[in-house]
Tab-separated table of C-alpha atoms in Angstrom:
chain	number	residue	atom	x	y	z
A	1	ARG	CA	195.187	94.269	109.277
A	2	LYS	CA	198.928	94.785	108.936
A	3	GLU	CA	200.806	95.676	112.080
A	4	VAL	CA	202.486	98.640	110.404
A	5	GLU	CA	200.713	100.454	107.601
A	6	GLN	CA	201.723	103.153	105.190
A	7	ASP	CA	200.042	104.747	102.230
A	8	PRO	CA	202.076	103.341	99.322
A	9	GLY	CA	201.552	106.463	97.202
A	10	PRO	CA	203.140	107.403	94.919
A	11	PHE	CA	203.358	110.963	96.106
A	12	ASN	CA	204.253	113.182	93.176
A	13	VAL	CA	205.378	116.638	94.267
A	14	PRO	CA	207.235	119.538	92.639
A	15	GLU	CA	210.677	120.587	93.776
A	16	GLY	CA	210.516	122.829	96.798
A	17	ALA	CA	207.264	121.396	98.086
A	18	THR	CA	206.677	120.194	101.613
A	19	VAL	CA	205.431	116.633	101.887
A	20	ALA	CA	204.392	114.543	104.857
A	21	PHE	CA	204.014	110.807	105.282
A	22	ASN	CA	202.225	108.994	108.058
A	23	CYS	CA	202.720	105.488	109.314
A	24	THR	CA	200.297	103.800	111.702
A	25	TYR	CA	201.089	100.907	113.987
A	26	SER	CA	198.679	98.628	115.780
A	27	ASN	CA	200.697	97.333	118.722
A	28	SER	CA	200.496	99.758	121.623
A	29	ALA	CA	203.566	98.090	123.173
A	30	SER	CA	205.753	99.384	120.362
A	31	GLN	CA	208.743	101.213	121.757
A	32	SER	CA	211.152	102.154	119.007
A	33	PHE	CA	210.411	103.845	115.728
A	34	PHE	CA	212.459	104.553	112.640
A	35	TRP	CA	212.311	105.941	109.144
A	36	TYR	CA	214.387	104.242	106.448
A	37	ARG	CA	215.025	105.365	102.909
A	38	GLN	CA	215.245	102.889	100.055
A	39	ASP	CA	216.369	103.807	96.558
A	40	CYS	CA	215.175	101.799	93.584
A	41	ARG	CA	215.332	98.274	95.089
A	42	LYS	CA	218.633	98.932	96.801
A	43	GLU	CA	219.093	98.252	100.481
A	44	PRO	CA	217.188	100.331	103.034
A	45	LYS	CA	219.287	102.855	104.907
A	46	LEU	CA	218.394	104.447	108.187
A	47	LEU	CA	217.174	107.990	107.661
A	48	MET	CA	216.357	108.810	111.259
A	49	SER	CA	215.114	107.401	114.502
A	50	VAL	CA	211.905	108.859	115.880
A	51	TYR	CA	211.976	110.106	119.440
A	52	SER	CA	209.029	110.827	121.697
A	53	SER	CA	209.713	114.540	121.689
A	54	GLY	CA	210.071	114.664	117.921
A	55	ASN	CA	213.339	115.278	116.157
A	56	GLU	CA	214.681	117.185	113.215
A	57	ASP	CA	217.587	116.624	110.867
A	58	GLY	CA	217.961	119.393	108.344
A	59	ARG	CA	214.915	119.368	106.095
A	60	PHE	CA	213.522	116.240	107.737
A	61	THR	CA	211.304	116.194	110.808
A	62	ALA	CA	210.013	113.060	112.477
A	63	GLN	CA	207.256	112.940	115.048
A	64	LEU	CA	205.611	110.313	117.179
A	65	ASN	CA	202.009	110.343	118.346
A	66	ARG	CA	201.592	107.519	120.834
A	67	ALA	CA	197.966	108.297	121.600
A	68	SER	CA	196.950	107.841	117.983
A	69	GLN	CA	199.691	105.307	117.290
A	70	TYR	CA	201.344	106.860	114.308
A	71	ILE	CA	204.653	108.346	113.297
A	72	SER	CA	205.174	110.973	110.665
A	73	LEU	CA	207.954	112.206	108.429
A	74	LEU	CA	207.931	115.739	107.082
A	75	ILE	CA	210.238	116.756	104.251
A	76	ARG	CA	210.591	120.460	103.589
A	77	ASP	CA	211.928	122.048	100.411
A	78	SER	CA	211.871	118.753	98.490
A	79	LYS	CA	214.823	118.015	96.222
A	80	LEU	CA	214.942	115.769	93.192
A	81	SER	CA	217.330	113.592	95.171
A	82	ASP	CA	214.630	112.957	97.783
A	83	SER	CA	212.845	110.699	95.286
A	84	ALA	CA	212.836	107.285	96.922
A	85	THR	CA	210.695	104.910	98.938
A	86	TYR	CA	210.386	105.727	102.632
A	87	LEU	CA	209.867	102.819	104.997
A	88	CYS	CA	208.736	103.157	108.554
A	89	ALA	CA	209.846	100.516	111.050
A	90	VAL	CA	208.560	99.721	114.502
A	91	SER	CA	209.726	97.402	117.235
A	92	HIS	CA	208.079	96.174	120.391
A	93	GLY	CA	211.259	96.133	122.372
A	94	SER	CA	209.804	93.858	125.019
A	95	SER	CA	212.775	91.546	124.586
A	96	ASN	CA	216.054	92.333	122.957
A	97	THR	CA	215.333	90.420	119.789
A	98	GLY	CA	215.892	93.468	117.665
A	99	LYS	CA	212.955	92.580	115.470
A	100	LEU	CA	211.856	95.451	113.314
A	101	ILE	CA	208.495	95.368	111.612
A	102	PHE	CA	208.400	97.392	108.431
A	103	GLY	CA	205.616	99.103	106.616
A	104	GLN	CA	205.365	98.482	102.908
A	105	GLY	CA	206.843	101.869	102.112
A	106	THR	CA	205.683	105.149	100.616
A	107	THR	CA	207.059	106.164	97.245
A	108	LEU	CA	207.992	109.797	96.723
A	109	GLN	CA	208.653	111.249	93.298
A	110	VAL	CA	209.931	114.829	93.245
A	111	LYS	CA	209.584	116.439	89.849
A	112	PRO	CA	211.336	119.510	88.418
B	1	GLU	CA	234.588	100.380	105.781
B	2	ALA	CA	231.670	98.992	107.795
B	3	GLN	CA	229.582	96.816	105.572
B	4	VAL	CA	227.332	93.837	105.089
B	5	THR	CA	228.033	91.784	101.978
B	6	GLN	CA	225.818	89.260	100.251
B	7	ASN	CA	226.491	86.802	97.467
B	8	PRO	CA	225.307	86.233	94.884
B	9	ARG	CA	223.617	89.515	94.034
B	10	TYR	CA	221.487	87.913	91.324
B	11	LEU	CA	220.484	84.291	90.936
B	12	ILE	CA	218.161	82.455	88.596
B	13	THR	CA	217.571	78.846	89.491
B	14	VAL	CA	215.065	76.051	89.027
B	15	THR	CA	212.612	74.487	91.423
B	16	GLY	CA	214.187	72.033	93.824
B	17	LYS	CA	217.823	72.909	93.298
B	18	LYS	CA	219.388	73.672	96.674
B	19	LEU	CA	221.052	77.051	97.019
B	20	THR	CA	222.810	79.147	99.625
B	21	VAL	CA	222.985	82.916	99.846
B	22	THR	CA	225.930	84.060	101.905
B	23	CYS	CA	225.965	87.047	104.227
B	24	SER	CA	228.972	88.480	105.996
B	25	GLN	CA	229.492	91.552	108.174
B	26	ASN	CA	232.735	93.146	109.340
B	27	MET	CA	231.370	95.134	112.289
B	28	ASN	CA	231.524	92.395	114.938
B	29	HIS	CA	227.742	92.647	115.319
B	30	GLU	CA	225.962	90.062	117.439
B	31	TYR	CA	222.583	90.387	115.804
B	32	MET	CA	221.924	89.362	112.211
B	33	SER	CA	218.751	88.718	110.284
B	34	TRP	CA	217.337	87.885	106.881
B	35	TYR	CA	214.414	89.625	105.209
B	36	ARG	CA	212.550	89.168	101.998
B	37	GLN	CA	210.904	92.046	100.193
B	38	ASP	CA	207.929	91.598	97.903
B	39	PRO	CA	205.732	94.189	96.169
B	40	GLY	CA	202.852	95.249	98.367
B	41	LEU	CA	204.139	93.240	101.327
B	42	GLY	CA	207.196	95.188	102.335
B	43	LEU	CA	210.101	93.704	104.259
B	44	ARG	CA	209.362	90.535	106.204
B	45	GLN	CA	211.794	88.862	108.540
B	46	ILE	CA	212.675	85.261	107.706
B	47	TYR	CA	215.145	84.308	110.444
B	48	TYR	CA	217.320	86.097	112.926
B	49	SER	CA	220.302	85.306	115.104
B	50	MET	CA	221.241	86.951	118.361
B	51	ASN	CA	224.699	85.425	118.472
B	52	VAL	CA	226.782	82.450	117.389
B	53	GLU	CA	224.754	79.231	117.448
B	54	VAL	CA	221.600	81.147	118.439
B	55	THR	CA	218.976	81.419	115.708
B	56	ASP	CA	215.212	81.804	115.688
B	57	LYS	CA	212.329	82.044	113.260
B	58	GLY	CA	210.994	85.330	112.040
B	59	ASP	CA	207.631	85.870	110.400
B	60	VAL	CA	208.076	83.809	107.233
B	61	PRO	CA	210.577	80.987	107.963
B	62	GLU	CA	208.938	78.205	105.928
B	63	GLY	CA	211.226	76.840	103.249
B	64	TYR	CA	214.374	78.435	104.655
B	65	LYS	CA	217.221	77.417	106.946
B	66	VAL	CA	220.029	79.411	108.483
B	67	SER	CA	223.159	78.754	110.463
B	68	ARG	CA	225.428	80.901	112.598
B	69	LYS	CA	228.699	79.086	113.135
B	70	GLU	CA	230.770	82.248	113.121
B	71	LYS	CA	229.882	85.701	114.288
B	72	ARG	CA	230.493	87.357	110.938
B	73	ASN	CA	228.577	84.929	108.703
B	74	PHE	CA	224.879	84.140	108.481
B	75	PRO	CA	224.047	82.114	105.355
B	76	LEU	CA	220.497	81.590	104.137
B	77	ILE	CA	219.789	78.129	102.767
B	78	LEU	CA	216.937	77.118	100.488
B	79	GLU	CA	216.922	73.316	100.482
B	80	SER	CA	214.280	72.989	97.779
B	81	PRO	CA	213.441	76.370	96.283
B	82	SER	CA	209.992	76.966	94.868
B	83	PRO	CA	208.666	79.778	92.635
B	84	ASN	CA	206.979	81.487	95.590
B	85	GLN	CA	210.455	82.138	96.988
B	86	THR	CA	211.219	84.424	94.080
B	87	SER	CA	211.966	87.660	95.882
B	88	LEU	CA	214.506	90.273	96.855
B	89	TYR	CA	216.454	89.173	99.929
B	90	PHE	CA	218.318	91.366	102.388
B	91	CYS	CA	220.670	90.423	105.140
B	92	ALA	CA	221.056	92.869	108.030
B	93	SER	CA	223.165	93.246	111.143
B	94	ARG	CA	223.344	95.473	114.185
B	95	ALA	CA	225.146	95.590	117.488
B	96	ARG	CA	223.239	93.985	120.305
B	97	GLY	CA	222.298	96.427	122.962
B	98	GLY	CA	219.175	98.155	121.931
B	99	LEU	CA	217.139	99.108	118.971
B	100	THR	CA	218.617	102.551	118.812
B	101	ASP	CA	221.667	100.950	117.255
B	102	THR	CA	221.638	101.334	113.518
B	103	GLN	CA	220.702	98.263	111.555
B	104	TYR	CA	222.843	97.877	108.447
B	105	PHE	CA	221.515	96.100	105.403
B	106	GLY	CA	223.414	94.204	102.746
B	107	PRO	CA	222.979	95.196	99.072
B	108	GLY	CA	220.343	92.545	98.402
B	109	THR	CA	220.074	89.310	96.432
B	110	ARG	CA	217.510	89.112	93.691
B	111	LEU	CA	216.408	85.490	93.416
B	112	THR	CA	214.245	84.030	90.666
B	113	VAL	CA	213.039	80.443	90.967
B	114	LEU	CA	211.657	79.010	87.740
C-alpha cells in the first residue's frame, strides 16, 4: 500500500461545479500536509498548506481529518483554468529532513 | 526573481553514457532535493541535501549520485544511465527551518535513455 494515496481520476466537471478531492495517508506520525498544483508536466507549485483547523483561500478550501488520516481539497465555482493535476504531499516531520511524500495526483478537467 | 533552474530541459541519450543534470537556486536555501516523476507512481525522492557537503538517499537512489559543493548547486549524476531511468526529473529547494516553508521546484528535465 502506498503511503499517500489519491484517486487519479480524471474528474471531469462543468464550469461552475464544486469538486472535492481526498488524499489518504498511512503514517499516523505525519505532521505537515500540502496541496500542490501541477499543469501539464510542468513543475508542481504549492497551492496551499493544510492546517488542523482547516483553511480557505478564495474558492479553495483544505481540511485535515487526523482521525481518519485524510486531507481534502474543495474547489468551488470551478473555472476552466482550474484544469490541472492536484498533488497532495505529506511529511512526518519527526526530523528536519524536509522530506515530502507525494500522492500520485488527481487530474481535474473543467469543461465549458 | 526567486527561482530554481535545471539544465538541460530535455535530453535523449543512450545506455551507459554518463550524464549530469544541473540544478541551481538563487534563494540561499539550505535544503535541496531531486525527484523523479513517473506515470502512476507520482513524485519520488531520489536524493536530498540539508546543506553543503551533506547529502542523503531518498526513496529511489539506485543508479544516481549527487554532490553539494556549493549551497546554490545540486547536480544529479547518472554514471551509467539505463532505460528504466527514463523519467521526468525535478529539482527542488526550500529554506531549512520547517516544512511550512514553501518548497520551490525547478522546471523539470525530461530524460530519455535509449
